[in-house]
Amino acid sequence: YSEISSKKFTKTIKVLGKTITLKGIYQNPQIELVVDGEQTIIKQTKNQEIIDDITIERILTNTDNLKDNYVVLKIEPLFLEDNQYIVKKNEITNIGTKDLMLDSSESDGSITINVYDKGTRIGDDDDLKRGETSTIYGLTITNVHNYYMVNQYAIVEVSS
């Protein structure tokens, strides 16, 4: 993995083929980043966010002295198993003859996922706790991990 730290409010580096710009370090604590033109916020330490095909995790933030603020980030490639997918809130993910759409991703680790016939809104939904598996409208879906702090999305494992 790669780590970056900065005592400046704006620092740009290239990691894993991505241009990452640190735009701000805040005391609440959160940091503001731009990754290949996409702005994101990481709100918690040790809370991983997925951006395209990488994961970014804030390891350490020092805001004790305004002049010497810095952040250490852990940046790694995203690895998904063959039957794992990222589903995002209100975005369709097509898997064969079915469309998946995340309805919600909650702080308790649960998600609500919809499964429809491709191109329609005919289907069903279910709530899944983290690690739980359910058969929804012909697909067996496991909630592997969910994200909810900045954007709502989840990694799910799917089989038919």
Coordinates of N, CA and C in Angstrom, one line a residue:
Y1 N 0.8 -1.2 0.0 CA 0.0 0.0 0.0 C 0.9 1.2 0.0
S2 N 0.3 2.4 -0.2 CA 1.0 3.6 -0.3 C 0.5 4.5 0.9
E3 N 1.3 5.3 1.4 CA 0.9 6.3 2.4 C 1.4 7.7 1.9
I4 N 0.5 8.7 2.2 CA 1.0 10.1 1.9 C 0.7 10.9 3.2
S5 N 1.5 11.9 3.3 CA 1.3 12.8 4.4 C 1.6 14.2 3.9
S6 N 0.9 15.2 4.5 CA 1.1 16.5 4.0 C 1.0 17.5 5.2
K7 N 1.8 18.5 5.2 CA 1.7 19.5 6.2 C 1.1 20.8 5.5
K8 N 0.8 20.6 4.2 CA 0.2 21.7 3.5 C -1.3 21.3 3.3
F9 N -2.1 22.4 3.0 CA -3.5 22.1 2.7 C -3.7 21.6 1.3
T10 N -2.8 21.9 0.4 CA -3.0 21.4 -0.9 C -1.7 20.7 -1.3
K11 N -1.8 19.4 -1.6 CA -0.7 18.6 -2.0 C -1.2 17.6 -3.0
T12 N -0.5 17.4 -4.1 CA -0.9 16.5 -5.2 C 0.2 15.4 -5.3
I13 N -0.3 14.2 -5.4 CA 0.6 13.1 -5.6 C 0.0 12.1 -6.6
K14 N 0.8 11.3 -7.2 CA 0.3 10.2 -8.1 C 0.5 8.9 -7.4
V15 N -0.5 8.1 -7.2 CA -0.5 6.8 -6.6 C -1.4 5.9 -7.3
L16 N -0.8 4.7 -7.7 CA -1.6 3.6 -8.3 C -2.3 4.2 -9.6
G17 N -1.6 5.1 -10.3 CA -2.2 5.6 -11.5 C -3.2 6.7 -11.3
K18 N -3.5 7.1 -10.1 CA -4.5 8.1 -9.8 C -3.8 9.4 -9.3
T19 N -4.3 10.5 -9.7 CA -3.8 11.8 -9.2 C -4.7 12.2 -8.0
I20 N -4.1 12.3 -6.9 CA -4.8 12.5 -5.6 C -4.3 13.9 -5.0
T21 N -5.3 14.8 -4.8 CA -5.0 16.1 -4.3 C -5.6 16.2 -2.9
L22 N -4.8 16.5 -1.9 CA -5.3 16.8 -0.6 C -5.7 18.3 -0.6
K23 N -7.0 18.5 -0.4 CA -7.5 19.9 -0.4 C -7.8 20.5 0.9
G24 N -8.0 19.7 2.0 CA -8.2 20.3 3.3 C -8.2 19.3 4.4
I25 N -7.7 19.7 5.5 CA -7.7 18.9 6.8 C -8.4 19.7 7.8
Y26 N -9.5 19.1 8.3 CA -10.4 19.8 9.3 C -10.3 19.2 10.6
Q27 N -10.7 19.9 11.7 CA -10.6 19.4 13.0 C -11.8 18.6 13.4
N28 N -12.8 18.4 12.6 CA -14.0 17.8 13.1 C -14.0 16.2 13.1
P29 N -13.2 15.4 12.9 CA -12.1 15.5 11.9 C -12.6 14.9 10.5
Q30 N -12.2 15.6 9.5 CA -12.5 15.1 8.2 C -11.4 15.7 7.2
I31 N -11.2 15.0 6.1 CA -10.3 15.5 5.1 C -11.0 15.6 3.8
E32 N -10.6 16.5 2.9 CA -11.2 16.7 1.6 C -10.1 16.3 0.6
L33 N -10.5 15.4 -0.4 CA -9.6 14.9 -1.4 C -10.2 15.1 -2.8
V34 N -9.4 15.2 -3.8 CA -9.9 15.1 -5.2 C -9.0 14.0 -5.8
V35 N -9.7 13.0 -6.3 CA -9.1 11.8 -6.9 C -9.5 11.8 -8.4
D36 N -8.5 12.1 -9.3 CA -8.8 12.2 -10.7 C -10.0 13.0 -11.0
G37 N -10.1 14.2 -10.4 CA -11.2 15.1 -10.6 C -12.4 14.9 -9.8
E38 N -12.5 13.8 -9.1 CA -13.7 13.5 -8.3 C -13.5 13.9 -6.8
Q39 N -14.3 14.8 -6.4 CA -14.1 15.3 -5.0 C -14.8 14.3 -4.0
T40 N -14.1 14.1 -2.9 CA -14.6 13.2 -1.9 C -14.2 13.7 -0.5
I41 N -14.9 13.3 0.5 CA -14.6 13.6 1.9 C -14.4 12.3 2.7
I42 N -13.4 12.2 3.5 CA -13.3 11.0 4.4 C -13.5 11.6 5.8
K43 N -14.5 11.1 6.5 CA -15.0 11.7 7.7 C -14.4 11.0 9.0
Q44 N -13.9 9.8 8.9 CA -13.5 9.1 10.1 C -12.1 8.5 9.9
T45 N -11.4 8.4 11.0 CA -10.1 7.6 10.9 C -10.4 6.1 10.9
K46 N -9.6 5.4 10.1 CA -9.8 4.0 10.0 C -11.1 3.6 9.3
N47 N -11.7 4.5 8.5 CA -12.9 4.3 7.7 C -12.5 4.3 6.2
Q48 N -12.6 3.2 5.6 CA -12.2 3.1 4.2 C -13.2 3.6 3.3
E49 N -12.8 4.3 2.2 CA -13.7 4.7 1.2 C -13.2 4.2 -0.1
I50 N -14.1 3.8 -1.0 CA -13.8 3.3 -2.4 C -14.0 4.4 -3.4
I51 N -12.9 4.7 -4.2 CA -13.0 5.7 -5.3 C -12.5 5.0 -6.5
D52 N -13.4 4.7 -7.5 CA -13.0 4.0 -8.7 C -12.5 2.6 -8.3
D53 N -11.2 2.4 -8.6 CA -10.6 1.0 -8.3 C -9.6 1.1 -7.2
I54 N -9.7 2.1 -6.3 CA -8.8 2.1 -5.2 C -9.6 2.3 -3.9
T55 N -8.9 2.0 -2.7 CA -9.5 2.3 -1.4 C -8.6 3.3 -0.8
I56 N -9.2 4.2 0.0 CA -8.4 5.2 0.7 C -8.9 5.2 2.2
E57 N -8.0 5.1 3.1 CA -8.3 5.0 4.5 C -7.4 6.1 5.2
R58 N -8.0 6.9 6.1 CA -7.2 7.8 6.8 C -6.7 7.1 8.1
I59 N -5.4 7.0 8.2 CA -4.7 6.4 9.3 C -4.5 7.3 10.5
L60 N -4.1 8.5 10.2 CA -3.8 9.5 11.2 C -4.0 10.9 10.7
T61 N -4.6 11.7 11.6 CA -4.7 13.1 11.3 C -4.2 13.9 12.5
N62 N -3.3 14.9 12.3 CA -2.9 15.7 13.4 C -3.3 17.2 13.1
T63 N -4.2 17.7 14.0 CA -4.7 19.1 13.8 C -4.4 19.8 15.1
D64 N -3.3 19.4 15.8 CA -3.0 20.0 17.1 C -2.5 21.5 16.9
N65 N -1.7 21.7 15.9 CA -1.1 23.0 15.6 C -1.4 23.3 14.2
L66 N -2.2 24.4 14.0 CA -2.7 24.8 12.7 C -1.5 24.8 11.6
K67 N -0.4 25.3 12.0 CA 0.8 25.4 11.1 C 1.3 24.0 10.7
D68 N 1.2 23.0 11.6 CA 1.7 21.7 11.3 C 0.7 20.6 11.1
N69 N -0.5 20.9 10.6 CA -1.5 19.9 10.3 C -1.0 18.9 9.3
Y70 N -1.3 17.6 9.5 CA -0.9 16.7 8.5 C -1.9 15.5 8.6
V71 N -1.8 14.7 7.6 CA -2.7 13.5 7.5 C -1.8 12.4 6.8
V72 N -2.1 11.1 7.3 CA -1.4 10.0 6.7 C -2.6 9.1 6.1
L73 N -2.5 8.8 4.8 CA -3.5 8.0 4.2 C -2.9 6.7 3.7
K74 N -3.7 5.6 3.8 CA -3.4 4.3 3.3 C -4.2 4.2 2.0
I75 N -3.5 4.0 0.9 CA -4.1 3.9 -0.4 C -3.7 2.5 -1.1
E76 N -4.8 1.7 -1.4 CA -4.5 0.4 -1.9 C -5.4 0.2 -3.1
P77 N -5.0 -0.8 -4.0 CA -6.0 -1.2 -5.1 C -7.2 -1.9 -4.5
L78 N -8.3 -1.7 -5.1 CA -9.5 -2.4 -4.7 C -9.5 -3.8 -5.4
F79 N -9.7 -4.8 -4.5 CA -9.8 -6.2 -5.1 C -11.2 -6.7 -4.8
L80 N -11.9 -7.1 -5.8 CA -13.2 -7.8 -5.6 C -13.1 -9.2 -6.2
E81 N -13.8 -10.1 -5.5 CA -13.9 -11.5 -6.0 C -14.7 -11.5 -7.3
D82 N -14.6 -12.6 -8.1 CA -15.4 -12.7 -9.3 C -16.9 -12.4 -9.2
N83 N -17.4 -12.9 -8.0 CA -18.9 -12.7 -7.8 C -19.3 -11.6 -6.9
Q84 N -18.3 -10.6 -6.7 CA -18.6 -9.5 -5.9 C -18.8 -8.2 -6.8
Y85 N -19.7 -7.4 -6.3 CA -20.0 -6.1 -7.0 C -20.2 -5.0 -6.1
I86 N -19.9 -3.8 -6.6 CA -20.2 -2.6 -5.8 C -21.6 -2.1 -6.3
V87 N -22.5 -1.9 -5.4 CA -23.8 -1.4 -5.7 C -23.9 0.0 -5.0
K88 N -24.4 1.0 -5.7 CA -24.5 2.3 -5.2 C -26.0 2.8 -5.1
K89 N -26.2 3.7 -4.2 CA -27.6 4.1 -3.9 C -28.2 4.8 -5.2
N90 N -29.3 4.3 -5.6 CA -30.1 4.8 -6.7 C -29.4 4.7 -8.1
E91 N -28.4 3.8 -8.2 CA -27.7 3.5 -9.4 C -27.9 2.0 -9.8
I92 N -28.2 1.7 -11.0 CA -28.4 0.3 -11.4 C -27.1 -0.4 -11.7
T93 N -27.0 -1.6 -11.1 CA -25.9 -2.5 -11.4 C -26.5 -3.7 -12.1
N94 N -26.1 -4.0 -13.4 CA -26.7 -5.1 -14.1 C -25.9 -6.4 -13.9
I95 N -26.6 -7.4 -13.6 CA -26.0 -8.8 -13.4 C -26.9 -9.8 -14.2
G96 N -26.4 -10.1 -15.4 CA -27.2 -11.0 -16.2 C -28.5 -10.4 -16.6
T97 N -29.6 -11.2 -16.2 CA -31.0 -10.7 -16.5 C -31.6 -9.9 -15.4
K98 N -30.8 -9.5 -14.4 CA -31.3 -8.8 -13.3 C -30.6 -7.4 -13.1
D99 N -31.3 -6.5 -12.5 CA -30.7 -5.2 -12.1 C -30.8 -5.1 -10.6
L100 N -29.6 -4.7 -10.0 CA -29.6 -4.5 -8.6 C -29.5 -3.0 -8.3
M101 N -30.1 -2.6 -7.3 CA -30.0 -1.2 -6.9 C -30.1 -1.1 -5.4
L102 N -29.1 -0.3 -4.8 CA -29.1 -0.1 -3.4 C -30.1 1.0 -3.0
D103 N -31.0 0.6 -2.1 CA -32.0 1.6 -1.6 C -31.4 2.4 -0.4
S104 N -30.7 1.7 0.5 CA -30.1 2.4 1.6 C -28.9 1.6 2.2
S105 N -28.0 2.3 2.8 CA -26.9 1.7 3.5 C -26.8 2.4 4.8
E106 N -26.8 1.7 5.9 CA -27.0 2.3 7.3 C -25.8 2.1 8.1
S107 N -25.7 2.9 9.2 CA -24.5 2.9 10.1 C -24.4 1.6 10.9
D108 N -25.5 0.9 11.0 CA -25.5 -0.4 11.8 C -25.0 -1.6 10.9
G109 N -24.6 -1.3 9.6 CA -24.1 -2.3 8.7 C -25.1 -2.9 7.8
S110 N -26.4 -2.5 8.0 CA -27.4 -3.1 7.1 C -27.6 -2.3 5.8
I111 N -28.1 -3.1 4.9 CA -28.5 -2.4 3.6 C -29.9 -2.9 3.2
T112 N -30.5 -2.1 2.3 CA -31.7 -2.5 1.7 C -31.4 -2.5 0.2
I113 N -31.6 -3.7 -0.4 CA -31.2 -3.9 -1.8 C -32.5 -4.3 -2.6
N114 N -32.6 -3.8 -3.8 CA -33.7 -4.1 -4.7 C -33.1 -5.0 -5.9
V115 N -33.9 -6.0 -6.3 CA -33.5 -6.8 -7.4 C -34.7 -6.8 -8.4
Y116 N -34.4 -6.4 -9.6 CA -35.5 -6.3 -10.6 C -35.1 -7.1 -11.9
D117 N -36.2 -7.4 -12.7 CA -35.9 -7.9 -14.0 C -35.2 -6.8 -14.8
K118 N -34.2 -7.1 -15.6 CA -33.5 -6.1 -16.3 C -34.4 -5.1 -17.1
G119 N -34.1 -3.8 -16.8 CA -34.8 -2.8 -17.5 C -36.2 -2.5 -17.0
T120 N -36.6 -3.1 -15.9 CA -38.0 -2.9 -15.4 C -37.9 -2.5 -13.9
R121 N -39.0 -2.4 -13.3 CA -39.1 -2.2 -11.8 C -39.9 -3.3 -11.3
I122 N -39.9 -4.5 -12.0 CA -40.6 -5.7 -11.5 C -39.6 -6.5 -10.7
G123 N -39.8 -6.7 -9.4 CA -38.9 -7.5 -8.6 C -39.2 -7.4 -7.1
D124 N -38.2 -7.5 -6.3 CA -38.4 -7.5 -4.9 C -37.2 -6.9 -4.2
D125 N -37.3 -6.6 -2.9 CA -36.2 -6.1 -2.1 C -36.1 -6.8 -0.8
D126 N -35.0 -6.6 -0.1 CA -34.8 -7.1 1.3 C -33.8 -6.3 2.0
D127 N -33.9 -6.4 3.4 CA -32.9 -5.8 4.2 C -31.9 -6.9 4.6
L128 N -30.6 -6.6 4.5 CA -29.5 -7.5 4.9 C -28.6 -6.9 5.9
K129 N -28.4 -7.5 7.0 CA -27.3 -7.1 7.9 C -26.0 -7.5 7.4
R130 N -24.9 -6.9 7.8 CA -23.6 -7.2 7.4 C -23.3 -8.7 7.6
G131 N -22.9 -9.4 6.5 CA -22.6 -10.8 6.6 C -23.8 -11.7 6.3
E132 N -25.0 -11.1 6.2 CA -26.2 -11.9 6.0 C -26.4 -12.2 4.6
T133 N -27.0 -13.3 4.3 CA -27.3 -13.7 2.9 C -28.8 -14.0 2.8
S134 N -29.4 -13.6 1.7 CA -30.8 -13.7 1.4 C -31.0 -14.0 -0.1
T135 N -32.0 -14.7 -0.5 CA -32.4 -14.9 -1.9 C -33.5 -13.9 -2.2
I136 N -33.1 -13.0 -3.1 CA -34.1 -11.9 -3.5 C -34.3 -12.0 -5.0
Y137 N -35.6 -12.3 -5.3 CA -36.1 -12.4 -6.7 C -35.1 -13.2 -7.6
G138 N -34.7 -14.4 -7.1 CA -33.9 -15.3 -7.8 C -32.4 -15.2 -7.7
L139 N -31.9 -14.2 -7.0 CA -30.5 -14.0 -6.8 C -30.2 -14.2 -5.3
T140 N -29.1 -14.9 -5.0 CA -28.6 -15.1 -3.6 C -27.6 -14.0 -3.4
I141 N -27.9 -13.1 -2.4 CA -27.0 -11.9 -2.2 C -26.5 -11.9 -0.8
T142 N -25.2 -11.6 -0.6 CA -24.6 -11.5 0.7 C -24.1 -10.0 0.8
N143 N -24.4 -9.4 2.0 CA -23.9 -8.1 2.3 C -22.5 -8.3 2.8
V144 N -21.5 -8.0 2.0 CA -20.1 -8.2 2.4 C -19.7 -7.0 3.3
H145 N -19.9 -5.8 2.8 CA -19.5 -4.6 3.5 C -20.3 -3.4 3.0
N146 N -20.7 -2.5 3.9 CA -21.4 -1.3 3.4 C -20.7 -0.1 3.8
Y147 N -21.0 1.0 3.1 CA -20.4 2.3 3.3 C -21.6 3.3 3.3
Y148 N -21.5 4.3 4.2 CA -22.6 5.2 4.4 C -22.2 6.6 4.8
M149 N -21.0 6.9 5.1 CA -20.6 8.2 5.7 C -20.7 9.3 4.7
V150 N -20.2 9.1 3.5 CA -20.2 10.2 2.5 C -21.2 9.8 1.4
N151 N -21.0 8.7 0.7 CA -21.9 8.2 -0.3 C -22.4 6.8 0.2
Q152 N -23.6 6.5 -0.1 CA -24.1 5.2 0.3 C -23.8 4.2 -0.9
Y153 N -23.1 3.1 -0.5 CA -22.8 2.0 -1.4 C -22.4 0.8 -0.6
A154 N -22.3 -0.3 -1.3 CA -22.0 -1.6 -0.6 C -21.3 -2.6 -1.5
I155 N -20.5 -3.5 -1.0 CA -20.0 -4.6 -1.7 C -20.9 -5.8 -1.4
V156 N -21.4 -6.4 -2.4 CA -22.3 -7.6 -2.3 C -21.7 -8.7 -3.1
E157 N -22.0 -9.9 -2.6 CA -21.6 -11.1 -3.3 C -22.9 -11.7 -3.9
V158 N -22.9 -12.1 -5.1 CA -24.1 -12.5 -5.8 C -23.9 -13.8 -6.5
S159 N -24.9 -14.7 -6.3 CA -24.9 -15.9 -7.1 C -26.4 -16.2 -7.5
S160 N -26.6 -17.0 -8.5 CA -28.0 -17.3 -8.9 C -28.4 -18.7 -8.6

